Coordinates of N, CA and C in Angstrom, one line a residue:
M1 N -14.9 -32.8 26.6 CA -14.4 -32.2 27.8 C -15.0 -30.7 27.9
I2 N -15.5 -30.3 29.0 CA -16.0 -29.0 29.2 C -14.9 -28.0 29.3
N3 N -15.0 -26.9 28.6 CA -14.1 -25.8 28.6 C -14.1 -25.2 30.0
P4 N -13.0 -25.1 30.8 CA -13.1 -24.6 32.2 C -13.5 -23.2 32.2
L5 N -13.2 -22.3 31.2 CA -13.6 -20.9 31.2 C -15.1 -20.9 31.0
I6 N -15.6 -21.6 30.1 CA -17.1 -21.6 29.9 C -17.8 -22.1 31.1
A7 N -17.3 -23.1 31.8 CA -17.9 -23.6 33.0 C -17.9 -22.6 34.1
S8 N -16.8 -21.9 34.3 CA -16.7 -20.8 35.3 C -17.6 -19.7 35.0
L9 N -17.7 -19.2 33.8 CA -18.6 -18.1 33.4 C -20.0 -18.5 33.7
T10 N -20.4 -19.7 33.3 CA -21.7 -20.1 33.5 C -22.1 -20.2 35.0
R11 N -21.2 -20.6 35.8 CA -21.5 -20.7 37.3 C -21.7 -19.3 37.9
N12 N -21.0 -18.3 37.3 CA -20.9 -17.0 38.0 C -21.8 -16.0 37.3
Q13 N -22.7 -16.4 36.3 CA -23.4 -15.4 35.6 C -24.3 -14.5 36.4
G14 N -24.8 -15.0 37.5 CA -25.6 -14.2 38.4 C -25.0 -13.0 39.0
S15 N -23.6 -13.0 39.0 CA -22.9 -11.9 39.7 C -22.4 -10.8 38.7
F16 N -22.7 -11.0 37.4 CA -22.2 -10.1 36.4 C -23.1 -8.9 36.3
H17 N -22.4 -7.7 36.1 CA -23.1 -6.5 35.9 C -23.4 -6.4 34.4
P18 N -24.6 -5.8 34.0 CA -24.9 -5.6 32.6 C -23.8 -4.8 31.9
V19 N -23.4 -5.2 30.7 CA -22.4 -4.4 29.9 C -23.0 -3.2 29.4
V20 N -24.3 -3.2 29.0 CA -25.1 -2.0 28.6 C -26.3 -2.0 29.4
S21 N -26.9 -0.8 29.6 CA -28.1 -0.6 30.4 C -29.3 -1.3 29.6
F22 N -30.0 -2.1 30.3 CA -31.1 -2.8 29.7 C -32.1 -3.2 30.8
T23 N -33.4 -2.9 30.7 CA -34.4 -3.2 31.7 C -35.3 -4.2 31.1
P24 N -35.2 -5.5 31.4 CA -36.1 -6.5 30.9 C -37.6 -6.2 31.2
G25 N -38.4 -6.4 30.2 CA -39.8 -6.1 30.4 C -40.2 -4.7 30.0
T26 N -39.2 -3.8 29.9 CA -39.4 -2.4 29.5 C -38.7 -2.1 28.2
D27 N -37.4 -2.4 28.2 CA -36.6 -2.2 27.0 C -36.8 -3.4 26.0
K28 N -36.8 -3.2 24.8 CA -36.8 -4.3 23.8 C -35.5 -4.5 23.1
L29 N -35.1 -5.7 22.9 CA -33.9 -6.0 22.1 C -34.4 -6.7 20.8
A30 N -33.7 -6.5 19.7 CA -34.0 -7.2 18.5 C -32.8 -7.8 17.9
A31 N -33.0 -9.0 17.3 CA -31.9 -9.8 16.7 C -31.6 -9.1 15.3
L32 N -30.3 -9.1 15.0 CA -29.9 -8.5 13.7 C -29.0 -9.5 13.0
K33 N -29.3 -9.8 11.8 CA -28.5 -10.8 11.0 C -27.9 -10.0 9.9
L34 N -26.5 -10.1 9.8 CA -25.8 -9.4 8.8 C -25.1 -10.4 7.8
T35 N -25.7 -11.6 7.7 CA -25.3 -12.6 6.8 C -25.9 -12.2 5.4
Q36 N -25.4 -12.9 4.4 CA -26.0 -12.7 3.1 C -27.5 -13.1 3.1
N37 N -28.3 -12.2 2.5 CA -29.8 -12.4 2.5 C -30.3 -12.2 3.9
G38 N -29.6 -11.4 4.8 CA -30.0 -11.1 6.1 C -30.7 -9.7 6.1
D39 N -30.5 -8.9 7.2 CA -31.3 -7.7 7.3 C -30.6 -6.5 6.6
L40 N -29.4 -6.7 6.1 CA -28.7 -5.5 5.5 C -28.9 -5.6 4.0
P41 N -29.5 -4.5 3.4 CA -29.6 -4.5 1.9 C -28.2 -4.5 1.2
E42 N -28.2 -5.2 0.1 CA -26.9 -5.4 -0.6 C -26.3 -4.1 -1.0
G43 N -25.0 -3.9 -0.6 CA -24.3 -2.7 -1.1 C -24.4 -1.5 -0.2
I44 N -25.3 -1.6 0.8 CA -25.5 -0.4 1.6 C -24.3 -0.1 2.5
A45 N -23.6 -1.1 2.9 CA -22.4 -0.9 3.8 C -21.3 -0.2 3.2
D46 N -21.4 -0.1 1.8 CA -20.3 0.6 1.1 C -20.5 2.2 1.2
N47 N -21.6 2.6 1.7 CA -21.9 4.0 1.8 C -22.1 4.3 3.3
L48 N -21.2 4.9 4.0 CA -21.3 5.1 5.4 C -22.5 5.9 5.8
E49 N -22.8 6.9 5.1 CA -24.0 7.8 5.5 C -25.3 7.0 5.4
R50 N -25.4 6.2 4.3 CA -26.6 5.4 4.2 C -26.6 4.2 5.2
F51 N -25.5 3.7 5.5 CA -25.4 2.6 6.4 C -25.8 3.1 7.8
V52 N -25.3 4.2 8.2 CA -25.6 4.8 9.6 C -27.1 5.0 9.6
S53 N -27.7 5.6 8.6 CA -29.1 6.0 8.6 C -30.0 4.7 8.6
F54 N -29.5 3.7 7.8 CA -30.3 2.5 7.8 C -30.4 1.8 9.1
M55 N -29.2 1.7 9.8 CA -29.2 1.0 11.1 C -30.0 1.7 12.1
Q56 N -30.0 3.1 12.1 CA -30.8 3.8 13.0 C -32.3 3.6 12.7
S57 N -32.7 3.6 11.4 CA -34.1 3.4 11.0 C -34.6 2.0 11.4
L58 N -33.7 1.0 11.2 CA -34.1 -0.3 11.5 C -34.3 -0.5 13.0
R59 N -33.5 0.1 13.8 CA -33.7 0.0 15.3 C -35.0 0.7 15.7
E60 N -35.3 1.8 15.1 CA -36.5 2.5 15.4 C -37.7 1.7 14.9
A61 N -37.6 1.1 13.7 CA -38.7 0.3 13.2 C -39.0 -0.9 14.0
K62 N -38.0 -1.5 14.6 CA -38.2 -2.6 15.5 C -38.5 -2.2 16.9
Q63 N -38.5 -0.9 17.2 CA -38.8 -0.3 18.5 C -37.8 -1.0 19.5
A64 N -36.6 -1.1 19.1 CA -35.6 -1.8 20.0 C -34.6 -0.8 20.5
R65 N -34.2 -1.0 21.8 CA -33.2 -0.2 22.4 C -31.8 -0.5 21.7
Y66 N -31.6 -1.8 21.5 CA -30.4 -2.3 20.8 C -30.7 -3.3 19.8
L67 N -29.9 -3.4 18.8 CA -29.9 -4.5 17.9 C -28.7 -5.4 18.2
I68 N -29.0 -6.7 18.3 CA -27.9 -7.6 18.9 C -27.6 -8.8 17.9
G69 N -26.4 -9.1 17.7 CA -26.0 -10.3 16.9 C -24.6 -10.3 16.5
G70 N -24.3 -11.3 15.7 CA -23.0 -11.4 15.1 C -22.0 -12.5 15.5
Y71 N -22.2 -13.2 16.6 CA -21.3 -14.2 17.0 C -21.4 -15.4 16.0
N72 N -20.2 -15.8 15.5 CA -20.1 -17.0 14.6 C -21.0 -16.7 13.4
E73 N -20.9 -15.5 12.9 CA -21.7 -15.1 11.7 C -20.9 -14.8 10.6
L74 N -21.2 -15.3 9.4 CA -20.5 -15.1 8.2 C -21.0 -13.9 7.5
R75 N -20.2 -12.9 7.4 CA -20.6 -11.6 6.9 C -19.8 -11.2 5.6
F76 N -20.5 -10.9 4.5 CA -19.8 -10.5 3.3 C -19.6 -9.0 3.2
M77 N -20.2 -8.2 4.1 CA -20.0 -6.8 4.0 C -18.6 -6.3 4.3
Y78 N -17.7 -7.2 4.8 CA -16.4 -6.8 5.1 C -15.6 -6.5 3.8
S79 N -16.1 -6.8 2.7 CA -15.5 -6.5 1.4 C -15.3 -5.0 1.2
R80 N -16.0 -4.2 2.1 CA -15.9 -2.7 2.0 C -14.6 -2.2 2.4
S81 N -13.7 -3.1 3.0 CA -12.4 -2.6 3.4 C -11.3 -3.6 3.1
A82 N -10.2 -3.1 2.5 CA -9.1 -4.0 2.2 C -8.5 -4.7 3.4
L83 N -8.8 -4.1 4.6 CA -8.3 -4.7 5.8 C -8.6 -6.2 5.9
F84 N -9.7 -6.6 5.4 CA -10.2 -8.0 5.6 C -9.8 -8.9 4.4
D85 N -9.1 -8.3 3.4 CA -8.8 -9.1 2.2 C -7.3 -9.4 2.1
E86 N -6.6 -9.2 3.2 CA -5.1 -9.5 3.1 C -4.9 -11.0 3.2
G87 N -4.0 -11.5 2.4 CA -3.8 -12.9 2.3 C -4.6 -13.6 1.3
E88 N -4.5 -15.0 1.2 CA -5.1 -15.7 0.1 C -6.6 -15.9 0.4
E89 N -7.0 -16.0 1.7 CA -8.5 -16.1 2.0 C -9.0 -14.9 2.7
P90 N -10.0 -14.2 2.2 CA -10.5 -13.1 2.9 C -11.1 -13.5 4.3
R91 N -11.1 -12.5 5.2 CA -11.7 -12.7 6.5 C -13.2 -12.3 6.5
R92 N -14.1 -13.2 6.9 CA -15.5 -12.8 6.8 C -16.3 -13.3 8.0
L93 N -15.7 -14.2 8.9 CA -16.4 -14.7 10.0 C -16.2 -13.9 11.2
H94 N -17.3 -13.4 11.8 CA -17.3 -12.5 12.9 C -17.4 -13.3 14.2
I95 N -16.5 -13.0 15.2 CA -16.4 -13.9 16.4 C -16.6 -13.1 17.7
G96 N -17.2 -11.9 17.6 CA -17.7 -11.2 18.7 C -19.2 -11.0 18.7
T97 N -19.8 -10.3 19.6 CA -21.2 -9.9 19.6 C -21.2 -8.4 19.4
D98 N -22.1 -8.0 18.5 CA -22.2 -6.5 18.3 C -23.5 -6.1 19.0
I99 N -23.5 -4.9 19.6 CA -24.6 -4.3 20.2 C -24.8 -2.9 19.6
W100 N -25.8 -2.8 18.7 CA -25.9 -1.5 17.9 C -26.9 -0.6 18.6
G101 N -26.5 0.6 18.8 CA -27.3 1.6 19.5 C -26.7 3.0 19.2
P102 N -27.2 4.0 19.9 CA -26.8 5.4 19.7 C -25.3 5.7 20.1
A103 N -24.6 6.5 19.4 CA -23.3 7.0 19.9 C -23.5 7.6 21.3
G104 N -22.5 7.3 22.1 CA -22.5 7.8 23.5 C -23.1 6.9 24.5
T105 N -23.7 5.8 24.0 CA -24.3 4.8 24.9 C -23.2 4.3 25.9
P106 N -23.4 4.3 27.2 CA -22.4 3.9 28.2 C -22.2 2.4 28.1
V107 N -21.0 2.0 28.4 CA -20.5 0.6 28.5 C -19.9 0.4 29.9
Y108 N -20.4 -0.7 30.5 CA -20.0 -1.0 31.9 C -19.1 -2.3 32.0
A109 N -18.3 -2.3 33.0 CA -17.5 -3.5 33.3 C -18.3 -4.6 33.9
F110 N -18.4 -5.7 33.4 CA -19.3 -6.8 33.9 C -18.7 -7.4 35.2
M111 N -17.4 -7.3 35.4 CA -16.7 -7.7 36.6 C -15.5 -6.9 36.7
G112 N -14.8 -7.0 37.9 CA -13.5 -6.3 38.0 C -12.5 -6.8 37.1
G113 N -11.5 -6.0 36.8 CA -10.4 -6.4 36.0 C -9.3 -5.3 35.9
M114 N -8.4 -5.6 35.1 CA -7.3 -4.6 34.9 C -7.2 -4.3 33.4
V115 N -6.9 -3.0 33.1 CA -6.7 -2.7 31.7 C -5.4 -3.3 31.2
H116 N -5.6 -4.3 30.3 CA -4.4 -4.9 29.7 C -3.7 -4.0 28.7
S117 N -4.5 -3.4 27.8 CA -4.0 -2.6 26.8 C -5.1 -1.8 26.1
I118 N -4.7 -0.7 25.5 CA -5.6 0.1 24.7 C -5.1 0.3 23.3
G119 N -5.9 0.6 22.3 CA -5.4 0.7 20.9 C -6.2 1.7 20.2
W120 N -5.6 2.3 19.2 CA -6.2 3.3 18.3 C -6.0 2.6 16.9
N121 N -7.0 1.8 16.5 CA -7.0 1.0 15.3 C -7.8 1.7 14.2
D122 N -7.2 2.7 13.5 CA -8.0 3.7 12.8 C -8.1 3.4 11.3
R123 N -7.9 2.2 10.8 CA -8.1 1.9 9.4 C -9.6 1.7 9.1
L124 N -10.0 2.0 7.9 CA -11.4 1.8 7.5 C -11.8 0.3 7.8
G125 N -12.9 0.2 8.6 CA -13.4 -1.1 9.0 C -12.8 -1.7 10.2
D126 N -11.8 -1.0 10.8 CA -11.2 -1.6 12.0 C -12.0 -1.2 13.2
Y127 N -11.4 -1.4 14.4 CA -12.1 -1.1 15.7 C -12.2 0.3 16.0
G128 N -11.3 1.1 15.5 CA -11.1 2.5 16.0 C -10.6 2.4 17.4
A129 N -11.2 3.1 18.4 CA -10.7 3.1 19.8 C -11.1 1.7 20.4
T130 N -10.1 1.1 21.0 CA -10.2 -0.3 21.5 C -9.7 -0.4 22.9
I131 N -10.4 -1.2 23.7 CA -10.0 -1.5 25.1 C -9.9 -3.0 25.3
I132 N -8.9 -3.5 25.9 CA -8.8 -4.9 26.3 C -8.6 -5.0 27.8
L133 N -9.5 -5.7 28.5 CA -9.3 -5.9 29.9 C -8.9 -7.4 30.2
L134 N -8.1 -7.5 31.3 CA -7.7 -8.8 31.8 C -8.5 -9.1 33.1
H135 N -9.1 -10.3 33.1 CA -9.9 -10.7 34.3 C -9.4 -12.0 34.8
Q136 N -9.8 -12.4 36.0 CA -9.5 -13.7 36.6 C -10.7 -14.2 37.3
L137 N -11.2 -15.4 37.0 CA -12.4 -15.9 37.6 C -12.1 -17.4 38.0
D138 N -12.3 -17.7 39.2 CA -12.0 -19.1 39.7 C -10.6 -19.5 39.3
G139 N -9.7 -18.5 39.4 CA -8.3 -18.8 39.1 C -8.0 -18.9 37.6
I140 N -9.0 -18.6 36.8 CA -8.8 -18.7 35.3 C -8.6 -17.3 34.7
P141 N -7.5 -17.0 34.1 CA -7.4 -15.7 33.4 C -8.0 -15.7 32.1
F142 N -8.6 -14.5 31.7 CA -9.2 -14.4 30.4 C -9.3 -12.9 30.1
Y143 N -9.7 -12.6 28.9 CA -9.8 -11.2 28.4 C -11.1 -10.8 27.8
T144 N -11.5 -9.6 27.9 CA -12.6 -9.0 27.1 C -12.2 -7.8 26.3
L145 N -12.7 -7.8 25.1 CA -12.3 -6.7 24.2 C -13.5 -5.8 23.9
Y146 N -13.3 -4.5 23.9 CA -14.4 -3.5 23.7 C -13.9 -2.7 22.5
G147 N -14.5 -2.9 21.3 CA -14.1 -2.2 20.1 C -15.2 -1.2 19.6
H148 N -14.7 -0.2 18.9 CA -15.6 0.8 18.3 C -16.1 1.8 19.4
V149 N -15.3 2.0 20.4 CA -15.7 2.9 21.5 C -15.2 4.3 21.2
S150 N -15.5 5.2 22.1 CA -15.1 6.6 22.0 C -13.6 6.9 22.2
K151 N -13.0 7.7 21.4 CA -11.6 8.1 21.5 C -11.3 8.6 22.9
R152 N -12.2 9.4 23.5 CA -11.9 10.0 24.8 C -11.8 8.9 25.9
D153 N -12.5 7.7 25.6 CA -12.4 6.6 26.6 C -11.0 6.1 26.7
I154 N -10.3 5.9 25.6 CA -9.0 5.3 25.7 C -8.0 6.4 26.1
D155 N -8.3 7.7 25.9 CA -7.4 8.7 26.3 C -7.4 8.8 27.9
S156 N -8.4 8.3 28.5 CA -8.5 8.4 30.0 C -8.1 7.1 30.7
L157 N -7.6 6.1 29.9 CA -7.2 4.8 30.5 C -5.7 4.6 30.3
A158 N -5.1 3.7 31.1 CA -3.7 3.3 31.0 C -3.6 1.8 31.3
P159 N -2.7 1.1 30.7 CA -2.4 -0.3 31.1 C -2.1 -0.4 32.5
G160 N -2.6 -1.4 33.2 CA -2.4 -1.6 34.6 C -3.4 -1.0 35.5
Q161 N -4.3 -0.2 34.9 CA -5.3 0.5 35.7 C -6.4 -0.5 36.1
Y162 N -6.8 -0.5 37.4 CA -7.8 -1.4 37.8 C -9.2 -0.8 37.5
I163 N -10.1 -1.7 37.1 CA -11.5 -1.4 36.7 C -12.4 -2.2 37.7
N164 N -13.4 -1.5 38.3 CA -14.3 -2.1 39.2 C -15.5 -2.6 38.5
R165 N -16.1 -3.6 39.1 CA -17.4 -4.2 38.6 C -18.4 -3.0 38.5
G166 N -19.1 -2.9 37.4 CA -20.1 -1.9 37.2 C -19.6 -0.5 36.9
Q167 N -18.3 -0.3 36.8 CA -17.7 1.0 36.4 C -18.0 1.3 35.0
E168 N -18.4 2.6 34.8 CA -18.6 3.1 33.4 C -17.2 3.1 32.7
L169 N -17.1 2.2 31.8 CA -15.8 2.0 31.1 C -15.6 2.7 29.9
A170 N -16.7 2.8 29.1 CA -16.5 3.4 27.7 C -17.9 3.8 27.2
H171 N -17.9 4.3 25.9 CA -19.2 4.7 25.3 C -19.1 4.3 23.8
F172 N -20.2 4.0 23.2 CA -20.3 3.7 21.8 C -19.7 4.9 21.1
G173 N -18.7 4.7 20.2 CA -18.1 5.8 19.4 C -18.9 6.2 18.2
A174 N -18.7 7.4 17.8 CA -19.2 7.9 16.5 C -18.4 7.3 15.4
P175 N -18.9 7.3 14.1 CA -18.1 6.8 13.0 C -16.7 7.4 12.8
V176 N -16.5 8.6 13.1 CA -15.2 9.3 13.0 C -14.2 8.7 13.9
E177 N -14.6 8.0 14.9 CA -13.6 7.4 15.9 C -13.8 5.9 16.1
N178 N -14.7 5.3 15.3 CA -14.9 3.8 15.6 C -14.6 3.0 14.4
G179 N -13.7 3.5 13.5 CA -13.4 2.7 12.3 C -14.4 2.9 11.1
Q180 N -15.2 3.9 11.2 CA -16.2 4.2 10.2 C -17.3 3.2 10.1
W181 N -17.9 3.0 11.2 CA -19.1 2.1 11.3 C -20.3 2.8 11.9
P182 N -21.5 2.4 11.7 CA -22.6 2.9 12.5 C -22.3 2.6 14.0
P183 N -22.7 3.5 14.9 CA -22.4 3.3 16.3 C -22.8 1.9 16.9
H184 N -21.9 1.3 17.5 CA -22.1 0.0 18.2 C -20.9 -0.4 19.0
L185 N -21.1 -1.4 19.8 CA -20.0 -2.0 20.6 C -19.8 -3.4 20.1
H186 N -18.5 -3.7 19.8 CA -18.0 -5.0 19.5 C -17.5 -5.6 20.8
F187 N -18.1 -6.6 21.3 CA -17.7 -7.2 22.6 C -17.2 -8.6 22.3
Q188 N -16.0 -8.9 22.8 CA -15.4 -10.2 22.5 C -14.8 -10.8 23.7
L189 N -15.0 -12.1 23.9 CA -14.4 -12.9 24.9 C -13.2 -13.7 24.4
I190 N -12.1 -13.6 25.1 CA -10.8 -14.2 24.5 C -10.2 -15.0 25.7
S191 N -9.9 -16.2 25.4 CA -9.2 -17.0 26.4 C -7.7 -16.8 26.4
D192 N -7.0 -16.9 25.2 CA -5.6 -16.6 25.1 C -5.3 -15.5 24.2
L193 N -4.8 -14.4 24.7 CA -4.6 -13.2 23.9 C -3.3 -13.3 23.1
G194 N -2.4 -14.2 23.5 CA -1.1 -14.2 22.9 C -0.3 -13.0 23.2
L195 N 0.4 -12.5 22.3 CA 1.2 -11.3 22.4 C 0.6 -10.0 22.0
N196 N -0.7 -10.1 21.7 CA -1.4 -9.0 21.1 C -1.6 -7.9 22.2
E197 N -1.6 -6.6 21.8 CA -1.9 -5.5 22.7 C -2.7 -4.5 21.9
G198 N -3.8 -4.1 22.5 CA -4.7 -3.1 21.9 C -5.4 -3.5 20.7
D199 N -5.3 -4.8 20.3 CA -6.0 -5.2 19.1 C -6.0 -6.8 19.2
Y200 N -7.0 -7.3 18.6 CA -7.1 -8.8 18.4 C -8.2 -9.1 17.4
P201 N -7.9 -10.1 16.5 CA -8.9 -10.3 15.4 C -10.3 -10.5 15.9
G202 N -11.2 -9.8 15.3 CA -12.7 -10.0 15.6 C -13.4 -10.6 14.4
V203 N -12.7 -10.6 13.2 CA -13.2 -11.2 12.0 C -12.1 -12.1 11.4
V204 N -12.4 -13.3 11.2 CA -11.3 -14.3 10.9 C -11.7 -15.1 9.6
R205 N -10.8 -15.9 9.2 CA -11.0 -16.8 8.0 C -11.9 -18.0 8.4
Y206 N -12.9 -18.2 7.5 CA -13.8 -19.3 7.8 C -13.2 -20.7 7.9
S207 N -12.1 -20.9 7.1 CA -11.4 -22.2 7.2 C -10.8 -22.4 8.5
E208 N -10.6 -21.4 9.3 CA -9.9 -21.5 10.7 C -11.0 -21.4 11.8
R209 N -12.2 -21.5 11.4 CA -13.4 -21.3 12.3 C -13.3 -22.0 13.7
E210 N -13.0 -23.3 13.7 CA -13.0 -24.0 14.9 C -12.0 -23.6 15.9
Q211 N -10.8 -23.3 15.5 CA -9.8 -22.8 16.4 C -10.1 -21.4 17.0
W212 N -10.7 -20.6 16.2 CA -11.0 -19.2 16.7 C -12.2 -19.3 17.6
L213 N -13.2 -20.1 17.3 CA -14.4 -20.2 18.2 C -14.0 -20.8 19.5
S214 N -13.0 -21.7 19.5 CA -12.5 -22.4 20.7 C -11.9 -21.3 21.7
N215 N -11.1 -20.4 21.1 CA -10.4 -19.4 21.8 C -11.2 -18.2 22.2
C216 N -12.3 -18.1 21.5 CA -13.2 -16.9 21.7 C -14.6 -17.4 21.8
P217 N -15.0 -17.9 23.0 CA -16.3 -18.5 23.3 C -17.4 -17.4 23.1
D218 N -18.6 -17.9 23.1 CA -19.8 -17.0 22.9 C -19.8 -15.9 23.9
P219 N -19.8 -14.6 23.6 CA -19.8 -13.5 24.5 C -21.1 -13.5 25.3
D220 N -22.2 -14.2 24.8 CA -23.4 -14.1 25.6 C -23.3 -14.9 26.9
L221 N -22.3 -15.6 27.1 CA -22.0 -16.2 28.5 C -21.9 -15.0 29.5
I222 N -21.4 -13.9 29.0 CA -21.3 -12.7 29.9 C -22.5 -11.8 29.7
L223 N -22.9 -11.5 28.4 CA -23.9 -10.5 28.1 C -25.3 -10.9 28.6
Q224 N -25.6 -12.2 28.4 CA -26.9 -12.8 28.7 C -28.1 -12.0 28.1
L225 N -27.9 -11.7 26.8 CA -29.0 -10.9 26.1 C -29.8 -11.7 25.2
N226 N -29.2 -12.9 24.7 CA -30.0 -13.7 23.7 C -31.3 -14.2 24.2
K227 N -31.5 -14.4 25.5 CA -32.7 -14.9 26.0 C -33.9 -13.8 25.9
F228 N -33.5 -12.6 25.6 CA -34.5 -11.5 25.5 C -34.8 -11.2 24.0
L229 N -34.2 -11.9 23.1 CA -34.4 -11.7 21.7 C -35.7 -12.4 21.2

């Protein structure tokens, strides 16, 4: 059975505003793999300064405006933070898409929506400044999460505030405000948010993979960037 949300997003893709500025044919995107034996040297994520420098150098070496990847990706670098090791099974499966680029990069609303909640998730490895929007498309409610954004972005928003299509919503945050990561946007699509406010898991246990991927479909349904990789 086709997921109604996936079907609706697919039908309406032509109307979505880009989440980040990107000019096909002029700007280059590059795929980034953060799996074991991927693009990230072993242990580099444990040193924030080296991690930031490496990601910037990699983007420059690939001559890419953004590095893209991460959905349904098993990442062992989360061992850098105790946040992901709570419970019997560590969380290592990433269920959003990451767009890596310079701090201050603008983020736009792909369609109209309402600010559901904002959060300041400031533990090592967490989202830092976080925005969750509520949307409705073809009568189907769903949510989008914007993690690792600038602190000033959440300071200027309030739950219930309406956001227009194409509105400049946020900016890639610096490490001091984004959970201590190299600058990037974590973009996640969520069908059922439950009772969560200002936060929602973006890294989950692999043993629960199917249920999480079902509730959080591929964000490229909205981003439409994979075809340029």
